[in-house]
Coordinates of C-alpha atoms in Angstrom, one line a residue:
M1 CA -19.4 17.1 9.0
H2 CA -17.0 19.1 6.8
N3 CA -13.7 18.1 8.5
G4 CA -13.5 14.7 6.8
A5 CA -14.1 12.8 10.1
S6 CA -16.5 9.9 10.1
T7 CA -19.3 10.2 12.6
L8 CA -21.4 7.8 14.5
G9 CA -25.2 8.2 14.6
G10 CA -27.5 10.1 12.4
D11 CA -27.2 13.3 10.4
D12 CA -27.7 15.5 13.5
E13 CA -25.4 18.5 13.3
D14 CA -25.0 18.4 17.1
D15 CA -23.6 14.8 16.9
T16 CA -19.8 15.4 17.0
R17 CA -18.7 11.9 18.0
T18 CA -16.1 10.6 15.7
F19 CA -14.3 7.2 15.4
L20 CA -11.0 5.9 14.3
Y21 CA -10.5 2.9 12.1
H22 CA -7.9 0.5 13.5
E23 CA -6.5 -2.8 12.3
R24 CA -4.4 -5.0 14.6
Q25 CA -0.8 -5.4 13.4
E26 CA -0.1 -8.6 11.6
S27 CA 3.3 -9.8 10.4
S28 CA 5.1 -7.0 8.5
L29 CA 1.9 -5.6 7.0
C30 CA 2.2 -2.1 8.5
G31 CA 2.0 -0.6 5.1
Q32 CA -1.4 -2.2 4.5
H33 CA -2.6 -1.2 8.0
A34 CA -1.4 2.4 7.5
L35 CA -3.2 2.7 4.1
N36 CA -6.4 1.3 5.5
A37 CA -6.3 3.6 8.6
L38 CA -5.7 6.6 6.3
L39 CA -8.7 5.6 4.2
I40 CA -10.8 4.7 7.3
G41 CA -11.7 1.2 6.1
P42 CA -10.5 -2.2 4.9
Y43 CA -9.7 -1.0 1.4
F44 CA -6.4 -3.0 0.7
S45 CA -5.7 -6.6 1.4
P46 CA -2.2 -8.3 1.2
A47 CA -3.3 -9.7 -2.1
D48 CA -4.2 -6.3 -3.4
L49 CA -0.8 -4.9 -2.4
A50 CA 1.1 -7.9 -3.8
E51 CA -0.7 -7.3 -7.1
I52 CA 0.4 -3.6 -7.1
A53 CA 3.9 -4.6 -6.2
A54 CA 4.1 -7.1 -9.1
E55 CA 2.8 -4.4 -11.5
L56 CA 5.5 -2.0 -10.2
D57 CA 8.1 -4.7 -10.6
A58 CA 7.1 -5.3 -14.2
K59 CA 7.1 -1.5 -15.0
E60 CA 10.5 -1.1 -13.4
A61 CA 12.0 -4.0 -15.4
E62 CA 10.5 -2.5 -18.6
L63 CA 12.0 0.9 -17.9
M64 CA 15.4 -0.6 -16.9
L65 CA 15.5 -2.6 -20.2
A66 CA 14.4 0.4 -22.3
A67 CA 18.0 1.3 -23.0
G68 CA 18.9 -2.3 -23.7
E69 CA 20.5 -5.1 -21.7
T70 CA 23.0 -2.9 -19.9
I71 CA 25.0 -4.0 -16.9
D72 CA 22.9 -1.9 -14.6
A73 CA 19.7 -3.4 -16.0
M74 CA 21.0 -7.0 -15.6
K75 CA 22.0 -6.2 -12.0
F76 CA 18.6 -4.8 -11.3
L77 CA 16.8 -7.8 -12.8
A78 CA 18.9 -10.2 -10.8
E79 CA 17.8 -8.6 -7.5
D80 CA 14.7 -9.5 -5.6
S81 CA 11.7 -7.2 -5.7
G82 CA 12.2 -3.9 -3.9
N83 CA 8.4 -3.5 -3.6
V84 CA 7.5 -6.6 -1.6
N85 CA 9.2 -9.4 0.3
A86 CA 8.1 -12.9 1.4
S87 CA 7.1 -11.7 4.9
G88 CA 4.6 -9.2 3.4
F89 CA 6.6 -6.1 3.8
F90 CA 5.5 -3.6 1.1
S91 CA 7.6 -0.7 0.0
V92 CA 7.3 1.8 -2.8
D93 CA 10.4 3.9 -3.2

C-alpha cells in the first residue's frame, strides 16, 4: 500500500485490511506509548527514553555553561531535569 498503513496478510492489492499498534498505558509513560504508536511498533523503551533525556540534560548544561558560571546557569543546574522525572514522565521542550 502507498498510504503508509500496515496491512495484514499477503501482498494482494485487494487486501485493504489495516491494523493499529497499541500499548496499554503504564505509569506516566504516555510519551513512550505515543512514539511507539506513531512508529507502529515497540521502538522505544523507558530505558531508551531515559538515555535520551540524560543526553539532553548534559547538552543543556553544556550550553548553559558556555557563557560561564552565570546566575542563570547556576539556577538551571540546581533544578531537576526538565526532560524526565522519577515517575517516568518524559518531556522535550
